[in-house]
PDB file of C-alpha atoms in Angstrom:
ATOM      1  CA  VAL A 240      62.117 294.361  19.672  1.00 29.00           C
ATOM      2  CA  VAL A 241      60.078 294.790  22.349  1.00 29.00           C
ATOM      3  CA  PRO A 242      58.097 291.931  24.102  1.00 31.00           C
ATOM      4  CA  GLU A 243      54.516 292.163  24.288  1.00 33.00           C
ATOM      5  CA  ALA A 244      51.632 289.819  25.097  1.00 32.00           C
ATOM      6  CA  ARG A 245      49.406 289.078  21.699  1.00 33.00           C
ATOM      7  CA  GLY A 246      48.375 286.009  21.576  1.00 34.00           C
ATOM      8  CA  SER A 247      49.661 283.782  18.796  1.00 38.00           C
ATOM      9  CA  GLY A 248      51.509 286.632  17.397  1.00 39.00           C
ATOM     10  CA  GLN A 249      54.922 287.810  17.884  1.00 41.00           C
ATOM     11  CA  ALA A 250      55.431 291.223  18.816  1.00 39.00           C
ATOM     12  CA  LEU A 251      58.553 293.472  17.206  1.00 40.00           C
ATOM     13  CA  SER A 252      58.300 297.130  18.252  1.00 37.00           C
ATOM     14  CA  ILE A 253      60.532 299.812  16.413  1.00 37.00           C
ATOM     15  CA  GLY A 254      60.611 303.279  17.517  1.00 35.00           C
ATOM     16  CA  GLY A 255      61.555 305.713  14.496  1.00 34.00           C
ATOM     17  CA  GLY A 256      60.452 309.041  12.921  1.00 33.00           C
ATOM     18  CA  GLN A 257      61.627 311.125  10.134  1.00 36.00           C
ATOM     19  CA  VAL A 258      64.548 311.595  12.216  1.00 38.00           C
ATOM     20  CA  ALA A 259      64.195 310.363  15.658  1.00 41.00           C
ATOM     21  CA  GLN A 260      66.277 308.386  18.146  1.00 41.00           C
ATOM     22  CA  TRP A 261      65.082 304.954  18.264  1.00 44.00           C
ATOM     23  CA  ASP A 262      65.953 301.665  20.529  1.00 44.00           C
ATOM     24  CA  ALA A 263      65.329 297.793  19.636  1.00 42.00           C
ATOM     25  CA  THR A 264      65.091 295.260  22.460  1.00 40.00           C
ATOM     26  CA  LEU A 265      64.866 291.531  21.979  1.00 51.00           C
ATOM     27  CA  ASP A 266      63.187 290.095  25.226  1.00 42.00           C
ATOM     28  CA  GLY A 267      64.828 292.838  27.042  1.00 43.00           C
ATOM     29  CA  HIS A 268      68.060 292.760  25.751  1.00 37.00           C
ATOM     30  CA  SER A 269      69.106 295.742  23.519  1.00 37.00           C
ATOM     31  CA  VAL A 270      70.108 294.782  20.010  1.00 40.00           C
ATOM     32  CA  GLY A 271      69.506 298.459  18.573  1.00 42.00           C
ATOM     33  CA  THR A 272      72.160 301.302  18.189  1.00 44.00           C
ATOM     34  CA  ASN A 273      70.787 303.968  20.306  1.00 47.00           C
ATOM     35  CA  ARG A 274      71.347 306.208  17.444  1.00 52.00           C
ATOM     36  CA  SER A 275      69.437 308.867  15.424  1.00 54.00           C
ATOM     37  CA  GLY A 276      67.576 306.694  12.738  1.00 55.00           C
ATOM     38  CA  ASP A 277      64.967 307.264   9.834  1.00 58.00           C
ATOM     39  CA  THR A 278      61.944 305.116   8.675  1.00 62.00           C
ATOM     40  CA  ALA A 279      63.775 303.842   6.332  1.00 68.00           C
ATOM     41  CA  GLU A 280      65.952 302.104   8.796  1.00 71.00           C
ATOM     42  CA  ALA A 281      63.127 301.021  10.461  1.00 70.00           C
ATOM     43  CA  ALA A 282      61.655 299.041   7.675  1.00 73.00           C
ATOM     44  CA  LEU A 283      64.936 297.501   7.165  1.00 78.00           C
ATOM     45  CA  ASN A 284      64.130 295.794  10.297  1.00 79.00           C
ATOM     46  CA  THR A 285      60.796 294.786   9.825  1.00 81.00           C
ATOM     47  CA  PRO A 286      59.212 291.340   8.641  1.00 85.00           C
ATOM     48  CA  SER A 287      57.542 291.776   5.245  1.00 89.00           C
ATOM     49  CA  VAL A 288      53.989 293.233   5.324  1.00 88.00           C
ATOM     50  CA  GLU A 289      52.614 289.949   4.080  1.00 92.00           C
ATOM     51  CA  ALA A 290      54.069 288.476   7.605  1.00 91.00           C
ATOM     52  CA  LEU A 291      52.336 290.994   9.747  1.00 89.00           C
ATOM     53  CA  THR A 292      48.916 290.669  11.490  1.00 89.00           C
ATOM     54  CA  GLU A 293      48.639 293.948  12.956  1.00 85.00           C
ATOM     55  CA  PHE A 294      50.853 296.923  13.724  1.00 79.00           C
ATOM     56  CA  THR A 295      50.141 300.076  15.727  1.00 77.00           C
ATOM     57  CA  VAL A 296      51.850 303.633  15.959  1.00 75.00           C
ATOM     58  CA  ASP A 297      52.243 305.338  18.830  1.00 73.00           C
ATOM     59  CA  SER A 298      53.604 309.307  18.492  1.00 71.00           C
ATOM     60  CA  ASN A 299      53.712 310.076  22.057  1.00 70.00           C
ATOM     61  CA  GLY A 300      52.621 309.217  25.304  1.00 70.00           C
ATOM     62  CA  PHE A 301      54.257 305.728  25.063  1.00 66.00           C
ATOM     63  CA  LYS A 302      55.049 303.508  27.531  1.00 71.00           C
ATOM     64  CA  ALA A 303      58.385 303.643  29.392  1.00 72.00           C
ATOM     65  CA  GLU A 304      60.161 300.667  28.232  1.00 69.00           C
ATOM     66  CA  TYR A 305      59.944 303.184  24.821  1.00 66.00           C
ATOM     67  CA  GLY A 306      61.651 305.946  26.516  1.00 61.00           C
ATOM     68  CA  GLN A 307      64.619 306.336  24.200  1.00 61.00           C
ATOM     69  CA  ALA A 308      62.304 307.010  20.991  1.00 58.00           C
ATOM     70  CA  GLY A 309      61.931 310.842  20.353  1.00 61.00           C
ATOM     71  CA  GLY A 310      59.882 310.316  17.023  1.00 62.00           C
ATOM     72  CA  GLY A 311      57.256 307.509  17.600  1.00 66.00           C
ATOM     73  CA  ILE A 312      57.025 303.652  18.562  1.00 72.00           C
ATOM     74  CA  MET A 313      55.790 301.576  15.493  1.00 73.00           C
ATOM     75  CA  THR A 314      54.811 297.791  16.970  1.00 77.00           C
ATOM     76  CA  PHE A 315      54.022 295.241  14.712  1.00 80.00           C
ATOM     77  CA  ALA A 316      52.273 291.539  15.358  1.00 85.00           C
ATOM     78  CA  SER A 317      53.706 288.678  13.365  1.00 88.00           C
ATOM     79  CA  LYS A 318      51.545 285.993  11.706  1.00 92.00           C
ATOM     80  CA  SER A 319      51.275 282.381  12.654  1.00 93.00           C
ATOM     81  CA  GLY A 320      49.977 279.337  11.014  1.00 94.00           C
ATOM     82  CA  THR A 321      46.652 277.625  11.607  1.00 93.00           C
ATOM     83  CA  ASN A 322      44.959 274.380  11.223  1.00 94.00           C
ATOM     84  CA  ALA A 323      44.390 275.094   7.576  1.00 94.00           C
ATOM     85  CA  LEU A 324      47.198 275.482   4.887  1.00 94.00           C
ATOM     86  CA  HIS A 325      47.107 278.933   3.559  1.00 94.00           C
ATOM     87  CA  GLY A 326      49.373 280.941   1.089  1.00 95.00           C
ATOM     88  CA  SER A 327      49.941 283.567  -0.838  1.00 95.00           C
ATOM     89  CA  ALA A 328      52.225 285.152  -4.144  1.00 96.00           C
ATOM     90  CA  TYR A 329      52.242 288.839  -5.786  1.00 95.00           C
ATOM     91  CA  ASP A 330      54.285 290.952  -7.807  1.00 94.00           C
ATOM     92  CA  PHE A 331      54.182 294.618  -7.896  1.00 93.00           C
ATOM     93  CA  LEU A 332      55.823 295.712 -11.409  1.00 91.00           C
ATOM     94  CA  ARG A 333      56.800 299.187 -12.538  1.00 88.00           C
ATOM     95  CA  ASN A 334      58.632 299.664 -15.642  1.00 87.00           C
ATOM     96  CA  ASP A 335      59.721 302.496 -17.852  1.00 84.00           C
ATOM     97  CA  ALA A 336      57.917 300.589 -21.229  1.00 85.00           C
ATOM     98  CA  LEU A 337      54.933 301.575 -19.344  1.00 84.00           C
ATOM     99  CA  ASP A 338      55.925 305.414 -18.621  1.00 83.00           C
ATOM    100  CA  ALA A 339      55.868 308.443 -20.398  1.00 85.00           C
ATOM    101  CA  ARG A 340      58.823 310.574 -21.540  1.00 81.00           C
ATOM    102  CA  GLY A 341      59.289 313.593 -19.338  1.00 76.00           C
ATOM    103  CA  PHE A 342      58.662 316.930 -21.364  1.00 78.00           C
ATOM    104  CA  TRP A 343      62.337 318.099 -21.501  1.00 74.00           C
ATOM    105  CA  ALA A 344      64.079 314.857 -21.625  1.00 72.00           C
ATOM    106  CA  ALA A 345      65.560 313.352 -24.669  1.00 73.00           C
ATOM    107  CA  LYS A 346      64.588 309.942 -23.674  1.00 74.00           C
ATOM    108  CA  ARG A 347      62.909 308.017 -21.166  1.00 76.00           C
ATOM    109  CA  SER A 348      65.365 307.187 -18.008  1.00 73.00           C
ATOM    110  CA  VAL A 349      65.504 303.642 -16.815  1.00 76.00           C
ATOM    111  CA  TYR A 350      63.034 302.865 -13.943  1.00 80.00           C
ATOM    112  CA  ARG A 351      62.508 299.479 -13.520  1.00 85.00           C
ATOM    113  CA  GLN A 352      61.009 298.163 -10.054  1.00 89.00           C
ATOM    114  CA  ASN A 353      59.550 294.226  -9.074  1.00 92.00           C
ATOM    115  CA  ASP A 354      58.152 293.978  -5.083  1.00 94.00           C
ATOM    116  CA  PHE A 355      57.528 290.300  -4.872  1.00 96.00           C
ATOM    117  CA  GLY A 356      57.197 287.318  -2.887  1.00 96.00           C
ATOM    118  CA  PHE A 357      55.304 284.664  -1.216  1.00 97.00           C
ATOM    119  CA  THR A 358      53.914 283.654   2.281  1.00 97.00           C
ATOM    120  CA  VAL A 359      52.848 279.776   3.435  1.00 97.00           C
ATOM    121  CA  GLY A 360      51.348 278.904   6.630  1.00 96.00           C
ATOM    122  CA  GLY A 361      49.657 275.782   8.368  1.00 96.00           C
ATOM    123  CA  PRO A 362      49.928 273.024  10.463  1.00 96.00           C
ATOM    124  CA  ALA A 363      53.193 270.994  10.828  1.00 95.00           C
ATOM    125  CA  TRP A 364      52.439 267.695   8.967  1.00 91.00           C
ATOM    126  CA  ILE A 365      54.637 264.758   8.042  1.00 92.00           C
ATOM    127  CA  PRO A 366      52.925 262.068   6.634  1.00 91.00           C
ATOM    128  CA  LYS A 367      52.054 258.910   8.625  1.00 90.00           C
ATOM    129  CA  ILE A 368      54.516 260.394  11.651  1.00 92.00           C
ATOM    130  CA  TYR A 369      52.931 263.641  12.908  1.00 93.00           C
ATOM    131  CA  ASP A 370      49.838 265.341  12.622  1.00 93.00           C
ATOM    132  CA  GLY A 371      50.448 268.934  14.170  1.00 91.00           C
ATOM    133  CA  ARG A 372      46.745 270.315  13.995  1.00 93.00           C
ATOM    134  CA  ASN A 373      45.605 272.276  16.949  1.00 93.00           C
ATOM    135  CA  LYS A 374      49.173 271.363  18.424  1.00 95.00           C
ATOM    136  CA  THR A 375      52.226 272.818  15.967  1.00 96.00           C
ATOM    137  CA  PHE A 376      52.410 275.626  13.489  1.00 97.00           C
ATOM    138  CA  PHE A 377      54.343 277.275  10.990  1.00 97.00           C
ATOM    139  CA  PHE A 378      54.628 280.494   9.099  1.00 97.00           C
ATOM    140  CA  VAL A 379      57.028 281.419   6.251  1.00 97.00           C
ATOM    141  CA  ALA A 380      57.476 284.546   4.363  1.00 97.00           C
ATOM    142  CA  TYR A 381      59.496 285.971   1.697  1.00 97.00           C
ATOM    143  CA  GLU A 382      59.565 289.394   0.114  1.00 96.00           C
ATOM    144  CA  GLY A 383      62.062 290.591  -2.618  1.00 95.00           C
ATOM    145  CA  PHE A 384      62.514 294.046  -4.196  1.00 93.00           C
ATOM    146  CA  ARG A 385      64.425 295.021  -7.209  1.00 91.00           C
ATOM    147  CA  ASN A 386      64.553 298.441  -8.084  1.00 85.00           C
ATOM    148  CA  ARG A 387      66.880 299.598 -11.174  1.00 81.00           C
ATOM    149  CA  VAL A 388      67.098 303.842 -11.687  1.00 77.00           C
ATOM    150  CA  GLY A 389      68.667 305.681 -14.144  1.00 71.00           C
ATOM    151  CA  ALA A 390      69.446 309.437 -13.939  1.00 67.00           C
ATOM    152  CA  ASN A 391      67.813 311.898 -16.003  1.00 68.00           C
ATOM    153  CA  ASP A 392      70.593 313.922 -17.964  1.00 75.00           C
ATOM    154  CA  THR A 393      72.836 315.512 -15.814  1.00 81.00           C
ATOM    155  CA  ILE A 394      75.534 317.995 -16.718  1.00 87.00           C
ATOM    156  CA  LEU A 395      78.592 318.386 -15.120  1.00 89.00           C
ATOM    157  CA  SER A 396      82.125 320.297 -15.722  1.00 92.00           C
ATOM    158  CA  VAL A 397      85.181 318.041 -16.491  1.00 93.00           C
ATOM    159  CA  PRO A 398      88.685 319.017 -17.466  1.00 93.00           C
ATOM    160  CA  THR A 399      89.259 319.501 -21.141  1.00 94.00           C
ATOM    161  CA  PRO A 400      92.299 317.438 -22.942  1.00 93.00           C
ATOM    162  CA  GLU A 401      94.746 319.830 -22.872  1.00 94.00           C
ATOM    163  CA  MET A 402      94.494 320.405 -19.326  1.00 94.00           C
ATOM    164  CA  TYR A 403      96.009 317.119 -18.556  1.00 93.00           C
ATOM    165  CA  ARG A 404      99.203 318.383 -20.128  1.00 92.00           C
ATOM    166  CA  GLY A 405      99.145 321.514 -18.258  1.00 94.00           C
ATOM    167  CA  ASP A 406      97.810 323.864 -20.802  1.00 96.00           C
ATOM    168  CA  PHE A 407      95.591 326.319 -19.341  1.00 96.00           C
ATOM    169  CA  THR A 408      95.478 328.657 -22.087  1.00 96.00           C
ATOM    170  CA  ASN A 409      91.621 328.017 -22.227  1.00 96.00           C
ATOM    171  CA  TRP A 410      91.152 328.492 -18.837  1.00 96.00           C
ATOM    172  CA  VAL A 411      88.736 331.627 -18.777  1.00 96.00           C
ATOM    173  CA  ASP A 412      85.735 333.067 -16.587  1.00 95.00           C
ATOM    174  CA  GLN A 413      82.267 333.502 -17.328  1.00 93.00           C
ATOM    175  CA  ASN A 414      83.258 336.570 -19.334  1.00 94.00           C
ATOM    176  CA  ASN A 415      85.595 334.706 -21.398  1.00 95.00           C
ATOM    177  CA  ARG A 416      88.553 336.115 -19.918  1.00 95.00           C
ATOM    178  CA  LEU A 417      91.754 334.299 -19.447  1.00 96.00           C
ATOM    179  CA  ILE A 418      92.154 333.072 -15.653  1.00 96.00           C
ATOM    180  CA  PRO A 419      95.818 333.401 -14.644  1.00 96.00           C
ATOM    181  CA  ILE A 420      97.758 330.285 -13.067  1.00 95.00           C
ATOM    182  CA  TYR A 421     100.328 331.182 -10.457  1.00 96.00           C
ATOM    183  CA  ASP A 422     103.240 329.526  -9.622  1.00 95.00           C
ATOM    184  CA  PRO A 423     103.379 328.811  -5.910  1.00 93.00           C
ATOM    185  CA  ALA A 424     107.361 328.386  -5.852  1.00 94.00           C
ATOM    186  CA  THR A 425     107.806 332.433  -6.634  1.00 95.00           C
ATOM    187  CA  THR A 426     105.664 333.257  -3.643  1.00 95.00           C
ATOM    188  CA  ARG A 427     107.134 336.484  -2.008  1.00 94.00           C
ATOM    189  CA  ALA A 428     106.921 339.032   0.568  1.00 94.00           C
ATOM    190  CA  ASN A 429     104.956 342.114  -1.400  1.00 92.00           C
ATOM    191  CA  PRO A 430     107.509 344.881  -1.208  1.00 91.00           C
ATOM    192  CA  SER A 431     105.117 347.491  -1.440  1.00 89.00           C
ATOM    193  CA  GLY A 432     102.669 346.617   1.546  1.00 87.00           C
ATOM    194  CA  ALA A 433     101.088 343.670   3.026  1.00 91.00           C
ATOM    195  CA  GLY A 434     100.298 340.572   1.530  1.00 92.00           C
ATOM    196  CA  PHE A 435     102.283 338.391  -1.180  1.00 94.00           C
ATOM    197  CA  LEU A 436     103.343 338.180  -4.703  1.00 95.00           C
ATOM    198  CA  ARG A 437     103.483 335.378  -7.100  1.00 95.00           C
ATOM    199  CA  ASP A 438     104.491 335.114 -10.714  1.00 95.00           C
ATOM    200  CA  ALA A 439     102.170 333.607 -13.394  1.00 95.00           C
ATOM    201  CA  PHE A 440     103.226 330.281 -15.343  1.00 96.00           C
ATOM    202  CA  PRO A 441     104.515 331.669 -18.733  1.00 96.00           C
ATOM    203  CA  GLY A 442     101.789 331.111 -21.321  1.00 95.00           C
ATOM    204  CA  ASN A 443      99.430 329.794 -18.754  1.00 96.00           C
ATOM    205  CA  MET A 444     100.987 326.597 -18.896  1.00 96.00           C
ATOM    206  CA  ILE A 445     102.062 324.107 -15.845  1.00 95.00           C
ATOM    207  CA  PRO A 446     105.151 322.296 -16.826  1.00 94.00           C
ATOM    208  CA  THR A 447     104.349 318.663 -16.541  1.00 92.00           C
ATOM    209  CA  ASN A 448     107.629 317.888 -14.179  1.00 93.00           C
ATOM    210  CA  ARG A 449     105.561 320.027 -11.589  1.00 93.00           C
ATOM    211  CA  PHE A 450     102.804 317.653 -11.427  1.00 93.00           C
ATOM    212  CA  SER A 451     102.378 315.927  -8.426  1.00 91.00           C
ATOM    213  CA  GLN A 452     102.391 312.242  -7.847  1.00 92.00           C
ATOM    214  CA  THR A 453      98.822 312.363  -6.348  1.00 92.00           C
ATOM    215  CA  ALA A 454      97.732 314.504  -9.550  1.00 89.00           C
ATOM    216  CA  ASN A 455      99.379 312.031 -12.072  1.00 90.00           C
ATOM    217  CA  ALA A 456      97.611 309.083 -10.366  1.00 90.00           C
ATOM    218  CA  ILE A 457      94.054 310.838 -10.237  1.00 87.00           C
ATOM    219  CA  ALA A 458      94.308 312.112 -14.010  1.00 88.00           C
ATOM    220  CA  GLN A 459      94.497 308.509 -15.326  1.00 89.00           C
ATOM    221  CA  TYR A 460      91.061 307.921 -14.374  1.00 88.00           C
ATOM    222  CA  GLY A 461      89.618 311.168 -15.945  1.00 87.00           C
ATOM    223  CA  GLN A 462      91.689 311.309 -19.195  1.00 85.00           C
ATOM    224  CA  GLY A 463      88.853 309.340 -20.984  1.00 83.00           C
ATOM    225  CA  ILE A 464      86.424 311.767 -20.333  1.00 89.00           C
ATOM    226  CA  ALA A 465      86.389 314.464 -22.497  1.00 88.00           C
ATOM    227  CA  PRO A 466      83.691 317.454 -22.780  1.00 92.00           C
ATOM    228  CA  ASN A 467      80.499 316.454 -25.193  1.00 90.00           C
ATOM    229  CA  ARG A 468      78.743 319.620 -25.285  1.00 87.00           C
ATOM    230  CA  GLY A 469      80.697 321.086 -28.385  1.00 80.00           C
ATOM    231  CA  PHE A 470      81.352 324.725 -26.932  1.00 89.00           C
ATOM    232  CA  ALA A 471      84.357 326.346 -28.870  1.00 92.00           C
ATOM    233  CA  PRO A 472      87.764 326.788 -27.009  1.00 93.00           C
ATOM    234  CA  GLY A 473      88.359 329.928 -25.534  1.00 92.00           C
ATOM    235  CA  THR A 474      84.753 330.271 -24.031  1.00 95.00           C
ATOM    236  CA  SER A 475      83.254 329.816 -20.912  1.00 95.00           C
ATOM    237  CA  GLY A 476      81.455 327.030 -21.931  1.00 94.00           C
ATOM    238  CA  TYR A 477      83.897 325.198 -23.006  1.00 95.00           C
ATOM    239  CA  VAL A 478      85.467 324.829 -19.458  1.00 95.00           C
ATOM    240  CA  ARG A 479      82.292 324.964 -17.834  1.00 94.00           C
ATOM    241  CA  GLN A 480      79.348 322.384 -17.601  1.00 93.00           C
ATOM    242  CA  ASN A 481      80.787 320.768 -20.481  1.00 93.00           C
ATOM    243  CA  TYR A 482      79.646 317.097 -19.949  1.00 91.00           C
ATOM    244  CA  ILE A 483      76.585 315.488 -20.190  1.00 88.00           C
ATOM    245  CA  VAL A 484      75.828 312.484 -18.764  1.00 84.00           C
ATOM    246  CA  SER A 485      72.399 310.073 -19.661  1.00 79.00           C
ATOM    247  CA  GLY A 486      73.603 306.742 -18.768  1.00 77.00           C
ATOM    248  CA  GLY A 487      74.495 304.873 -15.547  1.00 83.00           C
ATOM    249  CA  THR A 488      71.733 303.301 -12.844  1.00 83.00           C
ATOM    250  CA  MET A 489      71.714 302.475  -9.256  1.00 85.00           C
ATOM    251  CA  ILE A 490      70.341 299.141  -7.903  1.00 88.00           C
ATOM    252  CA  THR A 491      68.690 298.217  -4.585  1.00 87.00           C
ATOM    253  CA  PRO A 492      68.012 294.696  -4.220  1.00 92.00           C
ATOM    254  CA  THR A 493      66.303 293.549  -1.032  1.00 93.00           C
ATOM    255  CA  ASP A 494      65.476 290.199   0.456  1.00 96.00           C
ATOM    256  CA  LYS A 495      63.487 289.814   3.403  1.00 95.00           C
ATOM    257  CA  TRP A 496      62.600 286.116   4.980  1.00 96.00           C
ATOM    258  CA  SER A 497      60.388 285.504   8.189  1.00 94.00           C
ATOM    259  CA  VAL A 498      60.220 281.981   9.681  1.00 96.00           C
ATOM    260  CA  LYS A 499      57.975 281.457  12.373  1.00 95.00           C
ATOM    261  CA  GLY A 500      57.143 278.263  14.816  1.00 96.00           C
ATOM    262  CA  ASP A 501      54.180 278.183  17.312  1.00 96.00           C
ATOM    263  CA  GLN A 502      54.022 274.745  19.881  1.00 96.00           C
ATOM    264  CA  VAL A 503      50.491 274.535  22.057  1.00 95.00           C
ATOM    265  CA  ILE A 504      51.508 272.980  24.926  1.00 94.00           C
ATOM    266  CA  GLY A 505      48.070 271.873  26.817  1.00 88.00           C
ATOM    267  CA  ASN A 506      45.672 274.759  27.155  1.00 87.00           C
ATOM    268  CA  ASP A 507      47.583 276.967  29.280  1.00 91.00           C
ATOM    269  CA  HIS A 508      51.143 277.017  27.363  1.00 94.00           C
ATOM    270  CA  ARG A 509      52.265 278.468  24.086  1.00 93.00           C
ATOM    271  CA  LEU A 510      55.897 278.433  22.957  1.00 95.00           C
ATOM    272  CA  SER A 511      56.995 280.464  19.831  1.00 94.00           C
ATOM    273  CA  PHE A 512      60.280 281.263  17.628  1.00 95.00           C
ATOM    274  CA  LEU A 513      60.527 284.043  15.053  1.00 93.00           C
ATOM    275  CA  TRP A 514      63.602 284.724  13.002  1.00 94.00           C
ATOM    276  CA  ASN A 515      63.562 287.579  10.360  1.00 92.00           C
ATOM    277  CA  MET A 516      66.337 288.517   7.878  1.00 94.00           C
ATOM    278  CA  THR A 517      66.499 291.584   6.006  1.00 93.00           C
ATOM    279  CA  GLN A 518      69.639 292.008   3.372  1.00 94.00           C
ATOM    280  CA  PHE A 519      69.463 295.126   1.645  1.00 93.00           C
ATOM    281  CA  ARG A 520      72.136 296.896  -1.077  1.00 92.00           C
ATOM    282  CA  ASN A 521      72.394 300.393  -2.492  1.00 90.00           C
ATOM    283  CA  LYS A 522      74.953 300.037  -5.285  1.00 90.00           C
ATOM    284  CA  PRO A 523      75.468 300.713  -9.090  1.00 90.00           C
ATOM    285  CA  GLY A 524      74.152 298.739 -11.354  1.00 86.00           C
ATOM    286  CA  ALA A 525      76.206 296.362 -14.346  1.00 84.00           C
ATOM    287  CA  ASN A 526      76.604 299.825 -16.699  1.00 82.00           C
ATOM    288  CA  GLY A 527      78.120 301.788 -13.915  1.00 85.00           C
ATOM    289  CA  PRO A 528      76.627 304.739 -11.777  1.00 87.00           C
ATOM    290  CA  PRO A 529      75.114 307.648 -12.997  1.00 84.00           C
ATOM    291  CA  GLY A 530      77.285 310.672 -12.915  1.00 84.00           C
ATOM    292  CA  LEU A 531      81.108 310.228 -13.796  1.00 86.00           C
ATOM    293  CA  PRO A 532      82.328 306.720 -14.048  1.00 84.00           C
ATOM    294  CA  GLU A 533      83.954 304.927 -10.855  1.00 84.00           C
ATOM    295  CA  PRO A 534      86.045 305.809  -9.073  1.00 85.00           C
ATOM    296  CA  LEU A 535      85.396 309.614  -9.762  1.00 86.00           C
ATOM    297  CA  TRP A 536      81.778 308.783  -8.917  1.00 86.00           C
ATOM    298  CA  ASN A 537      80.937 310.736  -5.906  1.00 84.00           C
ATOM    299  CA  GLY A 538      77.653 308.634  -4.566  1.00 85.00           C
ATOM    300  CA  GLN A 539      77.861 305.888  -1.843  1.00 87.00           C
ATOM    301  CA  VAL A 540      77.202 302.400  -1.658  1.00 90.00           C
ATOM    302  CA  GLN A 541      75.352 301.107   1.212  1.00 89.00           C
ATOM    303  CA  ALA A 542      74.617 297.576   2.911  1.00 91.00           C
ATOM    304  CA  TRP A 543      72.309 296.384   5.600  1.00 88.00           C
ATOM    305  CA  ASP A 544      71.911 293.013   6.962  1.00 92.00           C
ATOM    306  CA  PRO A 545      70.034 293.093  10.229  1.00 88.00           C
ATOM    307  CA  GLU A 546      68.711 289.878  11.972  1.00 90.00           C
ATOM    308  CA  ALA A 547      66.297 289.294  15.000  1.00 87.00           C
ATOM    309  CA  TYR A 548      65.603 286.103  16.560  1.00 90.00           C
ATOM    310  CA  ARG A 549      62.608 285.449  19.295  1.00 90.00           C
ATOM    311  CA  LEU A 550      61.674 282.854  21.831  1.00 93.00           C
ATOM    312  CA  THR A 551      58.907 283.252  23.889  1.00 91.00           C
ATOM    313  CA  HIS A 552      56.544 281.506  26.257  1.00 94.00           C
ATOM    314  CA  ASP A 553      53.062 282.373  26.893  1.00 90.00           C
ATOM    315  CA  TRP A 554      51.637 280.753  30.246  1.00 92.00           C
ATOM    316  CA  THR A 555      48.032 281.640  30.666  1.00 91.00           C
ATOM    317  CA  ILE A 556      47.614 281.544  34.545  1.00 91.00           C
ATOM    318  CA  SER A 557      44.092 282.147  34.597  1.00 86.00           C
ATOM    319  CA  ALA A 558      40.984 284.046  32.627  1.00 80.00           C
ATOM    320  CA  ASN A 559      42.526 287.601  33.713  1.00 83.00           C
ATOM    321  CA  MET A 560      46.220 287.037  33.931  1.00 84.00           C
ATOM    322  CA  VAL A 561      48.729 286.133  31.135  1.00 78.00           C
ATOM    323  CA  ASN A 562      52.671 285.671  31.822  1.00 79.00           C
TER     324      ASN A 562
END
């Protein structure tokens, strides 16, 4: 957040590129991480579009105070209230009920998105007590984003039921030939040359008393997941790409709040305060994530809670000078 003189606006500057190092400062005090970030991170740190009155993008040759940014600078100026009360409300909707099914898909995947919000701004006014016209102004903006996305059919490979009992008699290669399972406890030097030898487990069966505690603990979560593509035992398809998943969703609830206050003090002074907050989550939906169920799911959960506070004093010293 970099201070700039913008009249009644508050300027927020955040540098970023597709993958660029960016820095953010608040009245000269760094509030950034000085690490590589992308445009998605920059968007989470900025106010709602409805709370902005202008923005600029500098891709090169920017000022010295932006020297740590490698990909570019995006500068945003926030809106202020005026003497008239104004507001807006909106909702942008996308829903899979309005979509067509993919040509190869058995059914439409879940896609439900809402981008909604409101703004209100004007003079501060308390009936019979205070009339803030020409002196005190406020501006409030809120934006909510709700996104629920389901995966298309995903094909995975999972253990077959007998494998949890140590039975690997159906563990074959792509040509349906048995893959022997060797006993690590029988490792010995090769008497005929370099390397080592091991004996295969009889019948390709691993005794259950040889299972490690870690393997037993993990197996508890997978025993309810069985192949569901119907290939015959002893074939490669029975042990590979044998599980299809069509359910599960990821949701990304996001909330943005901006509150702006302005106080005009005479003809030469103006005080302004801005508070901006974003709360972002990326997590599995109520019916679980796409792919394998938790805790075997290999995706990630994200949380962002950036806040920015800014207090400025604009002093018009003369017609040609502003501090």
